[in-house]
Coordinates of C-alpha atoms in Angstrom, one line a residue:
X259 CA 95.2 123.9 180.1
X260 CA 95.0 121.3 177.4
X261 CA 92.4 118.7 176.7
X262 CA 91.5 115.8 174.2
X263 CA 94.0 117.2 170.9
X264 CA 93.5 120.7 171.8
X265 CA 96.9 122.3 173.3
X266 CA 96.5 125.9 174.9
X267 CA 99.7 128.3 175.0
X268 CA 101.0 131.3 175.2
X269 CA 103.9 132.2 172.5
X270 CA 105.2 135.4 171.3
X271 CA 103.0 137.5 173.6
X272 CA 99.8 135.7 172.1
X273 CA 97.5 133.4 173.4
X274 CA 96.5 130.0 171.1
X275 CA 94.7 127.5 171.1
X276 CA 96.0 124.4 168.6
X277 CA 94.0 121.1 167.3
X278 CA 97.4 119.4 167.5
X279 CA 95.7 116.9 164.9
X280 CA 95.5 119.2 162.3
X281 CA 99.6 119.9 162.3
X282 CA 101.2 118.0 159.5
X283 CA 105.1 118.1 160.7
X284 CA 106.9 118.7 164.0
X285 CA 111.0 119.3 164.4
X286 CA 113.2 118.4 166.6
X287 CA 116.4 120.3 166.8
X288 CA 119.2 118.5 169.1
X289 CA 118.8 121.7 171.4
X290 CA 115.6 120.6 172.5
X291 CA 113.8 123.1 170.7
X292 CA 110.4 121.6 169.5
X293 CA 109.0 123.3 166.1
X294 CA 105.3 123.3 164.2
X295 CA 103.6 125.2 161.7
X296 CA 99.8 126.1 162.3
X297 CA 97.7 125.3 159.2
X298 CA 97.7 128.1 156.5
X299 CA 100.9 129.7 158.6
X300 CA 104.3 130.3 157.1
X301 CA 105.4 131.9 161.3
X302 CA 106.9 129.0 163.1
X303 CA 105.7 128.0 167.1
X304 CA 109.0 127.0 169.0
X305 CA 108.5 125.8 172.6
X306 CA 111.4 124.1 175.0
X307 CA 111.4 122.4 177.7
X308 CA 112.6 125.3 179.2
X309 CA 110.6 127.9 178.1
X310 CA 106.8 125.6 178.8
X311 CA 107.2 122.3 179.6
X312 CA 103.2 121.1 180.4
X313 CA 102.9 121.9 176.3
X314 CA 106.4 120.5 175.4
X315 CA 105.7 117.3 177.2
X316 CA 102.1 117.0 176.2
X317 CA 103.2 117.9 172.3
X318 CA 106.0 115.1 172.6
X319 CA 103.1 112.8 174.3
X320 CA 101.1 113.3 171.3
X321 CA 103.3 113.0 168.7
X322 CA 103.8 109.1 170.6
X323 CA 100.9 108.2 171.0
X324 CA 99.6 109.4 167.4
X325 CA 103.0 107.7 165.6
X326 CA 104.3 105.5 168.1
X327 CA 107.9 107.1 167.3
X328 CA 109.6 109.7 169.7
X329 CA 112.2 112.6 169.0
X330 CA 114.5 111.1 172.3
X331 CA 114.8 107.6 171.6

């Protein structure tokens, strides 16, 4: 479920709910692997495109649309 900024998902046996305009950074690693902090978090959220892709595509759509730049070009 995701709408307007807000990303649901489940990671690590948690349920959260993420303002995806309030994180700072995102990685890319050339596994596919896509990586963010939450605010006032040291724990990393990893999500693939194997492990959830509805919230790995709709991350990578944000991060396009808010930067105009994209990890696969």
């Amino acid at each position: 479920m995701s709408t307007g900024n807000w990303l649901r998902i489940s990671y690590d046996r948690s349920d959260y709910l993420i303002d995806l305009d309030r994180i700072s950074a995102f990685c890319h690693s050339p596994n596919g692997k896509l990586t963010f902090w939450l605010p006032e978090s040291s724990i990393p959220v990893i999500i693939s495109p194997q492990s959830d892709l509805e919230s790995y595509n709709r991350v990578m759509d944000f991060i396009k649309q808010k930067t105009g730049q994209s990890f696969l070009d």
